[in-house]
Coordinates of C-alpha atoms in Angstrom, one line a residue:
X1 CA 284.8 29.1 182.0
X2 CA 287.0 30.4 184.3
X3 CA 290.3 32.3 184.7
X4 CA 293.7 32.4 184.9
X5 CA 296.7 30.3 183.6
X6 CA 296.1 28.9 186.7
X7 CA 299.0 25.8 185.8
X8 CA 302.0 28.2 186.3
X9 CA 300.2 29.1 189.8
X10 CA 299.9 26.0 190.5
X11 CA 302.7 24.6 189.4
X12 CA 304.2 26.7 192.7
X13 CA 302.7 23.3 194.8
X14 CA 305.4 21.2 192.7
X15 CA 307.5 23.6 190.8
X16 CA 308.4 26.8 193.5
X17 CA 310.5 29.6 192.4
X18 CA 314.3 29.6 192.8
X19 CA 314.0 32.5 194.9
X20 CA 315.7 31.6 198.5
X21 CA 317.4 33.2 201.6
X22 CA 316.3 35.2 204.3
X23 CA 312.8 37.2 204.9
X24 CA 314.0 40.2 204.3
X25 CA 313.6 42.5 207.8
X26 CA 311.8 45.7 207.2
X27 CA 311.0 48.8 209.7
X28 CA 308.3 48.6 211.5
X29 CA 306.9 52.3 212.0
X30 CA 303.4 50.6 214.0
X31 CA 302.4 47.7 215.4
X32 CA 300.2 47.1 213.0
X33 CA 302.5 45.9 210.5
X34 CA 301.8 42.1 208.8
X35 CA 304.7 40.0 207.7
X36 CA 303.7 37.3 205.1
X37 CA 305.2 35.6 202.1
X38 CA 304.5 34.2 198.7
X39 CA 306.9 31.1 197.3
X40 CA 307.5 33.2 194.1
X41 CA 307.0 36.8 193.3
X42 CA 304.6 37.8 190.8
X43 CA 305.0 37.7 187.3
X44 CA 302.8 40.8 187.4
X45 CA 299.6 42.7 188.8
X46 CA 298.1 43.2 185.4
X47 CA 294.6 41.0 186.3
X48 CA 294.3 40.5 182.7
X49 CA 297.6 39.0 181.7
X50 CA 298.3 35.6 180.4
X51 CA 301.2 35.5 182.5
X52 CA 298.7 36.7 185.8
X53 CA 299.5 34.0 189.0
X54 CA 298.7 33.1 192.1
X55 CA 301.2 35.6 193.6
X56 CA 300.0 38.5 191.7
X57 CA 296.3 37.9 192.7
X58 CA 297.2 37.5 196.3
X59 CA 298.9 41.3 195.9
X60 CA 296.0 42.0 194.1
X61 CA 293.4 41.1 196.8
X62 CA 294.6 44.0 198.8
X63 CA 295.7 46.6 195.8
X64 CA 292.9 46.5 193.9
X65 CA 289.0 46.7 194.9
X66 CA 287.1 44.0 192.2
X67 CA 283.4 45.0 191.8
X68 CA 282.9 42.1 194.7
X69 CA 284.9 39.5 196.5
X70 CA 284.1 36.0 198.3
X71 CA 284.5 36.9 202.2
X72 CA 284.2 33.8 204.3
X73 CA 283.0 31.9 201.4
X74 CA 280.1 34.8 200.8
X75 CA 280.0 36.8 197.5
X76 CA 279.4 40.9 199.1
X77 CA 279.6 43.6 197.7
X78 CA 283.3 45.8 197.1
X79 CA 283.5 48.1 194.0
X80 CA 279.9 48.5 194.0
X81 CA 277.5 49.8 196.8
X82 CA 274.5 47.2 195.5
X83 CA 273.4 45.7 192.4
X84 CA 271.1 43.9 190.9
X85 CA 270.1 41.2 187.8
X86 CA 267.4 41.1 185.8
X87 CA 266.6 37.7 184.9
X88 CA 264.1 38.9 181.7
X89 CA 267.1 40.5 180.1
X90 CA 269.7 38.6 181.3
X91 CA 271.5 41.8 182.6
X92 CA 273.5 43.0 185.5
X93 CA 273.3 46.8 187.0
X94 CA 276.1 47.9 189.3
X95 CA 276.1 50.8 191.5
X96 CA 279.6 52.0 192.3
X97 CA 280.8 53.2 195.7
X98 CA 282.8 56.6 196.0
X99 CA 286.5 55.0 195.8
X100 CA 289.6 56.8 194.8
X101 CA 292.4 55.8 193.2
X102 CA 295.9 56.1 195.0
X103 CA 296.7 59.7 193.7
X104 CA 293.3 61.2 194.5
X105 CA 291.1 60.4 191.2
X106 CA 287.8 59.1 191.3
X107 CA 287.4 54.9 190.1
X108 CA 284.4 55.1 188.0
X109 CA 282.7 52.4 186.0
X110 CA 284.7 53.0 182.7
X111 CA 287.7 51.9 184.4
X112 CA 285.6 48.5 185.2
X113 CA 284.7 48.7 181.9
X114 CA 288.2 49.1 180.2
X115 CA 289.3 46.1 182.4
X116 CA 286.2 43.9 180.6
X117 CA 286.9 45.4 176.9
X118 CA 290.8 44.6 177.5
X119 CA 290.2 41.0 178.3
X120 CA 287.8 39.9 175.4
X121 CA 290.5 41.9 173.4
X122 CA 292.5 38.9 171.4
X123 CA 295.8 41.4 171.1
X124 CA 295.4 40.9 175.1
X125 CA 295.8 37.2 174.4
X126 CA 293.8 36.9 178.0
X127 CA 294.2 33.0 179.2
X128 CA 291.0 32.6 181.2
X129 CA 289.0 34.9 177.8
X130 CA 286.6 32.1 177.3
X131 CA 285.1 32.8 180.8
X132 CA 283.7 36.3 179.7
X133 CA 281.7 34.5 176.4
X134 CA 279.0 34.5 178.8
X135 CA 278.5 38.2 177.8
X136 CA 277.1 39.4 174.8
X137 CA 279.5 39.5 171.3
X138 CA 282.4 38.4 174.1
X139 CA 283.2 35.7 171.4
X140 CA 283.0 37.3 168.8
X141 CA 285.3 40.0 170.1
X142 CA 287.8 37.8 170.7
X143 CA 287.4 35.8 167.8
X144 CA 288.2 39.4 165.7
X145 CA 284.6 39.5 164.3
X146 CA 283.4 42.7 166.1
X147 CA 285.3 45.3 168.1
X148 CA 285.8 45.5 172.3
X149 CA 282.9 48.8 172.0
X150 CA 280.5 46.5 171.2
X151 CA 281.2 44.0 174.1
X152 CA 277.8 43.4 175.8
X153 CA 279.0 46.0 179.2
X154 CA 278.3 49.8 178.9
X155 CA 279.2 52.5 181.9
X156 CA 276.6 55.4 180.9
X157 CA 277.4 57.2 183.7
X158 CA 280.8 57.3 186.3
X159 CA 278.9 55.2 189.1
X160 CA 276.9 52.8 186.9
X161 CA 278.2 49.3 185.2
X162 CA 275.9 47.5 183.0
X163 CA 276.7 43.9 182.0
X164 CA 274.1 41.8 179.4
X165 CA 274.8 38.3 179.4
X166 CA 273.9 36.1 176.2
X167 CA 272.5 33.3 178.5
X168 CA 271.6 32.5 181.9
X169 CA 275.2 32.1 184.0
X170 CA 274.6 31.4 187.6
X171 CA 278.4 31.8 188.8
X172 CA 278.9 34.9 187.1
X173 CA 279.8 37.5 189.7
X174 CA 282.6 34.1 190.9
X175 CA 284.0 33.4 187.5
X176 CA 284.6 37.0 186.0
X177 CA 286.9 39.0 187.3
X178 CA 285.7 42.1 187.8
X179 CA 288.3 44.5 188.3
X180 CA 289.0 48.3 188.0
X181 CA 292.2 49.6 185.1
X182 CA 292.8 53.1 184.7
X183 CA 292.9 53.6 180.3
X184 CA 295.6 56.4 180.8
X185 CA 297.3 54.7 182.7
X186 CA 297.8 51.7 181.6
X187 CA 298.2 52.8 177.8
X188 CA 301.0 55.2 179.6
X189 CA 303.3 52.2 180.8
X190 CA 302.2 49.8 177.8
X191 CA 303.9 46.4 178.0
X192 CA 305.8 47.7 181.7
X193 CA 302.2 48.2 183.0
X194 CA 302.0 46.0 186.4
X195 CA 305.5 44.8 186.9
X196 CA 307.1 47.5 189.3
X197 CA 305.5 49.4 191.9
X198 CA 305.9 53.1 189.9
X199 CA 303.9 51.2 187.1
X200 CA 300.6 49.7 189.1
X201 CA 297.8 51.8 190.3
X202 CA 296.5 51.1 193.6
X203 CA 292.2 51.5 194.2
X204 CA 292.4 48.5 197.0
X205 CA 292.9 49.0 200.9
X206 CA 296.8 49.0 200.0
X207 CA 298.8 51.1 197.9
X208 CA 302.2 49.1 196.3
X209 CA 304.9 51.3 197.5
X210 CA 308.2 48.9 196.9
X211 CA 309.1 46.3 195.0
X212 CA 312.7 44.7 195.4
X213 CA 312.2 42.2 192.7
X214 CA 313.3 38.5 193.9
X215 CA 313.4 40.0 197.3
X216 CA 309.7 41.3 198.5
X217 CA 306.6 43.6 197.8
X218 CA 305.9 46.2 200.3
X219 CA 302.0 47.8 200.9
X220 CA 300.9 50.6 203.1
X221 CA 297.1 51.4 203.7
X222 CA 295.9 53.6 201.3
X223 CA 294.3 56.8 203.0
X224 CA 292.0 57.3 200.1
X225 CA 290.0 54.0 199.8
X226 CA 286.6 53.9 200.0
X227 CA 286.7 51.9 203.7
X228 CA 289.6 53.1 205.0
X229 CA 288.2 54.0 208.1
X230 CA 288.3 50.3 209.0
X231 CA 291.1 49.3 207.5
X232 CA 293.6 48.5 210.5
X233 CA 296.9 47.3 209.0
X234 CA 299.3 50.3 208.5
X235 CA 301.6 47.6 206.2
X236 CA 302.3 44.3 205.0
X237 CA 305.4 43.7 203.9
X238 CA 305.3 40.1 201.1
X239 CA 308.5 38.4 201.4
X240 CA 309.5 36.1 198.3
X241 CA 311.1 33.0 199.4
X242 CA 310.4 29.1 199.0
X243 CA 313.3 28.2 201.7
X244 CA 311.4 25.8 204.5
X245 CA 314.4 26.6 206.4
X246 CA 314.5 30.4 206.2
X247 CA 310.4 30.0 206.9
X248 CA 310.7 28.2 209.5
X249 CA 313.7 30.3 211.3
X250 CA 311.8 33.1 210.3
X251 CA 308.2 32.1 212.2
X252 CA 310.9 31.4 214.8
X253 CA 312.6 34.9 215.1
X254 CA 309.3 36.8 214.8
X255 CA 310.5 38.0 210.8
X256 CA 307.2 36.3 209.5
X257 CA 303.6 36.0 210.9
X258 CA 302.5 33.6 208.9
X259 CA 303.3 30.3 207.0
X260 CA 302.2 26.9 205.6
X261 CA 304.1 23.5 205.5
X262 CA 304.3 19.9 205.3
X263 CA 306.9 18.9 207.8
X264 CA 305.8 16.8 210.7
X265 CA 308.5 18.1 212.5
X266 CA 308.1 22.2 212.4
X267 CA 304.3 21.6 212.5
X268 CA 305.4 19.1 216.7
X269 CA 306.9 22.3 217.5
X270 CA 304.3 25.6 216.5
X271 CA 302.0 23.6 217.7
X272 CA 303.9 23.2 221.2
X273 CA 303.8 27.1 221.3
X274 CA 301.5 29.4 222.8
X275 CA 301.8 32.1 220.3
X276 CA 301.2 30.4 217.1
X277 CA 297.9 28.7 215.3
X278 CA 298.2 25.5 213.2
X279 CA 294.8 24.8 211.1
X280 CA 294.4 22.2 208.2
X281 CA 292.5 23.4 204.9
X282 CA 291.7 20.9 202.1
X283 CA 292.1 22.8 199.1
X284 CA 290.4 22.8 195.3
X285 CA 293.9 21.8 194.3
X286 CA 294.7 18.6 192.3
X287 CA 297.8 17.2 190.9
X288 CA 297.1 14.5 188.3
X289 CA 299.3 13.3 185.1
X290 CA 297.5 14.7 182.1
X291 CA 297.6 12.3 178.7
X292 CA 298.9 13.5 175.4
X293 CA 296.1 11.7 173.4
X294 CA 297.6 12.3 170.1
X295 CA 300.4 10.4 170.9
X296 CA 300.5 7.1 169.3
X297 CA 300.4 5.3 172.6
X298 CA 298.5 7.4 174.7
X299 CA 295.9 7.6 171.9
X300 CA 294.1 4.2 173.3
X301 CA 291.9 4.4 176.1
X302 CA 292.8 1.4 177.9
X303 CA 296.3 2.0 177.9
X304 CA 295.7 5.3 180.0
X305 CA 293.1 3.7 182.5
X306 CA 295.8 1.4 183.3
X307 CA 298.3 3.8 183.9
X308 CA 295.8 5.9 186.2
X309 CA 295.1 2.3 187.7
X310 CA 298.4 1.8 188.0
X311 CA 299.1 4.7 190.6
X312 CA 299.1 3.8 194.1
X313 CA 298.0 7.1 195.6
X314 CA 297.8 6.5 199.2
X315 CA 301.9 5.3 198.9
X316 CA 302.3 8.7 197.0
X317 CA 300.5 10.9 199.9
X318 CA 302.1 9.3 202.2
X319 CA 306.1 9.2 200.8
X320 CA 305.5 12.7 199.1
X321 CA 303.7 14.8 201.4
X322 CA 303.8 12.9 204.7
X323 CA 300.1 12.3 204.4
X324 CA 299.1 16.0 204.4
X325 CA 297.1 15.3 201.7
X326 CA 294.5 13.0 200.4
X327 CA 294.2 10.5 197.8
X328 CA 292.2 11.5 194.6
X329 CA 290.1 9.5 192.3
X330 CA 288.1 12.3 191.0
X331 CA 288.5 15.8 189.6
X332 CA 287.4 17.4 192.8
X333 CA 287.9 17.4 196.3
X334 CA 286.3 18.3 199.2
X335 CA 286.9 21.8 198.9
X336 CA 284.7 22.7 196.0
X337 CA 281.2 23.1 197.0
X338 CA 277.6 24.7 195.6
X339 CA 275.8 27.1 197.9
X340 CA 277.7 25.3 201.1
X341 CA 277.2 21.9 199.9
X342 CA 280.6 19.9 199.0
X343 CA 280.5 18.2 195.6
X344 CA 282.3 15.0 197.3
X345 CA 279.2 14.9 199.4
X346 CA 276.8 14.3 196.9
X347 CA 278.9 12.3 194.0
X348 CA 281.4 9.3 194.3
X349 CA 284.7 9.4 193.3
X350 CA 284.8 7.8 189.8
X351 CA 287.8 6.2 190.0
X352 CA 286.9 4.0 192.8
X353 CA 284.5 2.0 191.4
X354 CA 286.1 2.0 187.9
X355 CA 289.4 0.5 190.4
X356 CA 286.9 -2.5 191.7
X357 CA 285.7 -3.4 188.1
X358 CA 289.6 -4.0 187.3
X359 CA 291.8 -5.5 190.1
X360 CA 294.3 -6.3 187.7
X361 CA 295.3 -2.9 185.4
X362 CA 297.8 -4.5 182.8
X363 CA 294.9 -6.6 181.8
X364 CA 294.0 -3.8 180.3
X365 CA 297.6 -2.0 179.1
X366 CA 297.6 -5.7 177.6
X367 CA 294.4 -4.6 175.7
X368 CA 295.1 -1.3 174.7
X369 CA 299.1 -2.4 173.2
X370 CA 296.9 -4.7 171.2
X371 CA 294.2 -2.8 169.6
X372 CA 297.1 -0.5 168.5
X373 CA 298.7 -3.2 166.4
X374 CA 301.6 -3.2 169.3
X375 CA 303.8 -5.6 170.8
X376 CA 301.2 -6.4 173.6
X377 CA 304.5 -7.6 176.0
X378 CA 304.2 -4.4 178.5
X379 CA 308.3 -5.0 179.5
X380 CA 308.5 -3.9 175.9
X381 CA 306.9 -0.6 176.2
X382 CA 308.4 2.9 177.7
X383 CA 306.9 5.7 178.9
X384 CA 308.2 9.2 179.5
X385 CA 306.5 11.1 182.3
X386 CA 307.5 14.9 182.1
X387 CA 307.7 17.7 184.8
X388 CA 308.2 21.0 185.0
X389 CA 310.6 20.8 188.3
X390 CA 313.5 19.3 189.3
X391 CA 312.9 20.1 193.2
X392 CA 313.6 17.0 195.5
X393 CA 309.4 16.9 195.5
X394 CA 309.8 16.4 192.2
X395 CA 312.2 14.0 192.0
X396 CA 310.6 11.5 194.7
X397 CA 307.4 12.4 192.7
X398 CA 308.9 10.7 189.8
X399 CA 310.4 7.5 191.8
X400 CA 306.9 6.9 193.4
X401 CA 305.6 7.0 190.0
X402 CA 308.6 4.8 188.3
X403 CA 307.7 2.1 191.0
X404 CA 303.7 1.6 190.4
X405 CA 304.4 1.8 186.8
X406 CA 306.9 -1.1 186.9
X407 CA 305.6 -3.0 189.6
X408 CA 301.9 -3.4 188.6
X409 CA 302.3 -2.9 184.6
X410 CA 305.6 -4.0 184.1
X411 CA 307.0 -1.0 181.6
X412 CA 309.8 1.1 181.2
X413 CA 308.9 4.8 182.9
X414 CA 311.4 7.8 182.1
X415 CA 311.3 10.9 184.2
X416 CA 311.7 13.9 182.1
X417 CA 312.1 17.0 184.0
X418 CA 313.0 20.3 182.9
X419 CA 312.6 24.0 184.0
X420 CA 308.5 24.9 184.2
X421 CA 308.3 27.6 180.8
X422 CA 310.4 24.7 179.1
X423 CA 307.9 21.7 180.2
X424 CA 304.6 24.3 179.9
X425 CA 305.8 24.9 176.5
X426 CA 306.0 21.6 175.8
X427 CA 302.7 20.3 176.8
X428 CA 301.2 23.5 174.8
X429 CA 302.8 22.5 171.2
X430 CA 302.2 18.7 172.4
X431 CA 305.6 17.4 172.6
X432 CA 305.1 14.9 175.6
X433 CA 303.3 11.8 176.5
X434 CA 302.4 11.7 180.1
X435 CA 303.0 15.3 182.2
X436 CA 302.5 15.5 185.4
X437 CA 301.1 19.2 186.9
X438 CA 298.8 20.6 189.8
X439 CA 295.8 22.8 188.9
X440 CA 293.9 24.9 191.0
X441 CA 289.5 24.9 191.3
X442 CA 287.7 28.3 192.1
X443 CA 284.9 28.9 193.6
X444 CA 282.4 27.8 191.2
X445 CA 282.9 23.8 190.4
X446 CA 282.1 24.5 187.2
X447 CA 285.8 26.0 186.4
X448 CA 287.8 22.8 186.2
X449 CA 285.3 21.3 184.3
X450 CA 285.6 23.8 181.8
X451 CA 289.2 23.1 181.4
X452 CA 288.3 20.3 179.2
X453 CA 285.8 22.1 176.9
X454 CA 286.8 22.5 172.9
X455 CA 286.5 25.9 173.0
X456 CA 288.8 26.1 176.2
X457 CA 292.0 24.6 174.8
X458 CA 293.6 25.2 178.1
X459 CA 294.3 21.4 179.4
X460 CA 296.8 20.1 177.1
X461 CA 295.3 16.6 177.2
X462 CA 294.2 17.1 172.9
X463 CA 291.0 15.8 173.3
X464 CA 287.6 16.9 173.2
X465 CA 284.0 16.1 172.7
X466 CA 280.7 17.3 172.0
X467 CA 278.8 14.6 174.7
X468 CA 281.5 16.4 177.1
X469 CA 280.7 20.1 175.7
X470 CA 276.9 19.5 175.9
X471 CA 277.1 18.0 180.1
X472 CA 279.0 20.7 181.0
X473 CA 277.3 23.3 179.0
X474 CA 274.3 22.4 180.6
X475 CA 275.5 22.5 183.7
X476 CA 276.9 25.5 183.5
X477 CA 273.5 27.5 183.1
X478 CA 271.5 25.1 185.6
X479 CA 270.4 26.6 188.2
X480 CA 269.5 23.6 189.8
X481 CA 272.0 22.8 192.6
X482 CA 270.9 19.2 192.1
X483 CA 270.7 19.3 188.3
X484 CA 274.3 20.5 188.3
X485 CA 276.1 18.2 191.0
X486 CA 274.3 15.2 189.2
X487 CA 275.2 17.0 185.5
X488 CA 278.8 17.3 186.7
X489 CA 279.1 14.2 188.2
X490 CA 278.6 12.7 184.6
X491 CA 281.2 14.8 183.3
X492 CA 283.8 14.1 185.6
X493 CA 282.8 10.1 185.1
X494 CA 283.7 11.3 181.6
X495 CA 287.0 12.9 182.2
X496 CA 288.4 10.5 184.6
X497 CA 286.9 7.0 183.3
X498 CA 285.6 7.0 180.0
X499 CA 287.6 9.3 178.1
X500 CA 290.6 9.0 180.8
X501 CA 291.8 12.3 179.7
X502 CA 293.8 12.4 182.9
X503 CA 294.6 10.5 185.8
X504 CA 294.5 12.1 189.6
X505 CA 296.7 11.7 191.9
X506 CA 296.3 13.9 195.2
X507 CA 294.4 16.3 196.3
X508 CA 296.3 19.3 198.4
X509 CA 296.0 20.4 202.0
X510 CA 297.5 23.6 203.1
X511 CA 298.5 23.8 206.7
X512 CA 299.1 26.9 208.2
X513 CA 300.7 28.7 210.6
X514 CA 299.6 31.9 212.1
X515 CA 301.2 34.1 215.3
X516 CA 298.1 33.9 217.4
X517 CA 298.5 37.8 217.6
X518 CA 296.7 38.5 214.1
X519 CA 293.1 38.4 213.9
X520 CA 290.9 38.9 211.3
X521 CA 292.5 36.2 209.0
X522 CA 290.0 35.0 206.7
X523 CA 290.8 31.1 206.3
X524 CA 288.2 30.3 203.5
X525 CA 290.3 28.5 200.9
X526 CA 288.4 30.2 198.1
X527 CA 288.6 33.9 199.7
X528 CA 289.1 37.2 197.8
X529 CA 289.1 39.3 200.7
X530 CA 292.6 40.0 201.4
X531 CA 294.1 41.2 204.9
X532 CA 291.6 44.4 204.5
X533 CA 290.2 43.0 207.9
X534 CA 293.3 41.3 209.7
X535 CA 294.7 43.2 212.5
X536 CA 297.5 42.9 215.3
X537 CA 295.9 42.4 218.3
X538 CA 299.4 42.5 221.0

């Protein structure tokens, strides 16, 4: 239950844009300008596209004002003033604040509303859709049975938002994305809506005043927001580059505030200097090979345990990412957490134990080749692992793999790696065995659990079942912190061991790099709050 075509975002940890060169060096007008990056612009600002990234929601942080947002790991209020949930009826009652949209015009709750009826809309073809069933005839909607007006959510007056869910949903206001479109608008640029700055609408702290596509995004404060008053930034300027060496440089020359990286040797030398700020975040991302298993080999069990067996992940950390990041044998790391509590601290990785039980994994390759009428000699067997980059990452990536594979089961691996929309395409229509891919948790641990639901669809893995569907369902409308870390902790046993539907790898740190100048930076690894409250502090 939970949003975005998150892959393609994440793919961005393994798969970066081809955009390079220089940070582009804008005028600075006031000191309180902020000069950041993103590894790849955005495919666009429309929050309800299929095609909506990372990038595009980190624009959108600052652009647009969602009914709330996660500050410092907090859900508070933004779009609305207060609300409240009445548990009888299952419903939700906003009460919107006085904001403005960039030219002057008042944001009301039909333009929250339109956002909602635009999502469950199947001619949307919204990828995250199945988070919004939660809401009354949401399904239906987007199944074709009834139309977007009857959609559960009613605005029956300019400052009021009403939302009637058809069951209890206790991570609601952190799956659903809850933000403001303008119908006129949008319906005015049609397909163009959200991919140049003439064709977005600004209601956030910033207003999208340039886009130089493959080059940068430029925001100004926008005079008419609600909070403006203590908005401090005058501009950010988002340069598009996944250089190291242009980052670096550009930390360096004082071109960018703010960076993250792997390299031991740029991290020896910011953290040498007075002006700069290195901190370490684990983060809800996980990369992990996901099994095609509908393919005739990948179809037994056993075989795939023993591939996931078969991965040495603290040789992989350690050649791939220099040890910035951890290990994984489950499908969540340390990042995701319920009401403050981390999931790892209440349930044991899966794999680990499953590890103990079988020291030796081609006893069980041997196994699987032979329930599936094979030749059970594992030197006579080849795999093809498939990725959507052909970055040097990548292609170590693939020789770290090649080597387990060989040395502990004795097969044949093949790297396959192509562009990302040729490799996503791929995995979508089925045409791979192994693929290798990063995907990103939010706030709620319930979304990557959802991922594997049958009527989710969105992890290409091809397999599904109701034992899953009723765990996680379950789970999902708990609200019972323990109930659900002990729910979840059976259905990621499920995903990882039993049904072996993928196999992680590692789990991603982000260290950053910050001029010591700017204040205000939220660090929260799940935060929604944008640079509304950084400032330049000389």
């Amino acid at each position: 239950m939970k949003k975005k075509f998150l892959a393609a975002a994440l793919c961005a940890a393994m798969a970066l844009s081809t955009v390079t060169g220089a940070v582009p060096a804008m005028a600075e007008e006031s000191a309180q300008v902020l000069k950041t990056y993103r590894t790849n612009e955005p495919a666009t600002l429309d929050r309800v596209a299929p095609t909506i990234d990372e990038s595009g929601k980190y624009i959108l942080h600052d652009a647009s004002e969602p009914m709330v947002r996660i500050e410092e790991g907090k859900t508070v209020e933004a779009g609305c003033e207060s609300y409240e949930y009445d548990e009888a009826t299952m419903t939700y009652t906003f009460h919107l604040r006085d904001n403005k949209w960039e030219d002057g015009e008042p944001v009301t709750a039909a333009d929250y509303l339109y956002s909602l009826q635009r999502m469950v809309d199947p001619n949307t073809a919204y990828g995250y859709v199945s988070d919004l069933y939660c809401i009354e005839n949401a399904e239906a909607i987007n199944a074709g049975e009834m139309e977007v007006s009857e959609l559960g959510a009613t605005a029956p007056d300019d400052k009021t938002l009403v939302v009637k869910l058809n069951d209890v949903t206790p991570a609601f206001l952190q799956v659903v994305p809850l933000y403001p479109q303008r119908q006129a608008f949008v319906e005015e640029c049609g397909d163009a809506y959200g991919i140049d700055a003439d064709k977005f609408l600004s209601c956030g702290p910033f207003r999208v005043t340039e886009w130089e596509h493959n080059s940068y995004i430029k925001m100004v404060k926008n005079e008419n927001y609600w909070d403006a008053a203590n908005v401090k930034l005058e501009e950010i300027n988002v340069a598009f580059t996944n250089d190291s060496n242009t980052l670096y440089s550009s930390m360096l020359n004082g071109t960018l505030d703010y960076m993250e990286t792997s390299s031991p040797e740029y991290i020896e030398q910011f953290e040498s200097m007075d002006d700069m700020v290195v901190q370490d975040h684990v983060t809800p991302t996980l990369g992990f090979m996901v099994f095609n298993c509908e393919d005739p080999v990948m179809s037994n069990v056993k075989v795939r345990q023993a591939i996931s067996l078969a991965i040495n992940r603290e040789l992989f950390v350690e050649v791939i990412y220099n040890n910035l990041s951890y290990p994984a044998y489950g499908l969540l790391s340390s990042a995701n957490s319920l009401n403050g509590v981390s999931f790892r601290d209440k349930v044991e990785e899966p794999l680990k134990a499953f590890a103990e039980e079988h020291p030796d994994p081609k006893e069980l390759l041997v196994e699987g080749l032979t329930e599936l009428g094979m030749d059970p000699d594992p030197s006579k067997l080849e795999i093809t692992v498939s990725s959507g980059s052909t970055t040097a990452s990548s292609n170590n990536a693939m020789a770290v793999f090649q080597q387990c594979l060989q040395e502990t089961l004795g097969v044949t691996m093949v790297p396959d790696q192509t562009e990302w929309a040729s490799f996503w395409n791929d995995c979508k229509a089925g045409d791979f065995q192994i693929g290798y891919l990063a995907w990103s948790g939010e706030v709620d641990i319930s979304f990557l659990f959802n991922l594997f639901l049958s009527d989710s669809a969105q992890m290409p893995c091809f397999y599904y079942t109701p034992e899953f569907d009723e765990i996680v369902n379950k789970a999902n409308k708990s609200t019972d912190d323990e109930e659900r870390f002990s729910l979840y902790g059976e259905a990621e046993k499920l995903v990882i061991v039993d049904q072996c539907q993928l196999a992680p790898v590692y789990y991603s740190v982000n260290r950053s790099v910050l001029r010591s100048k700017v204040k205000g930076w939220d660090y929260n690894v799940f935060s929604t709050a944008g640079r509304k409250g950084v400032y330049i502090e000389e």
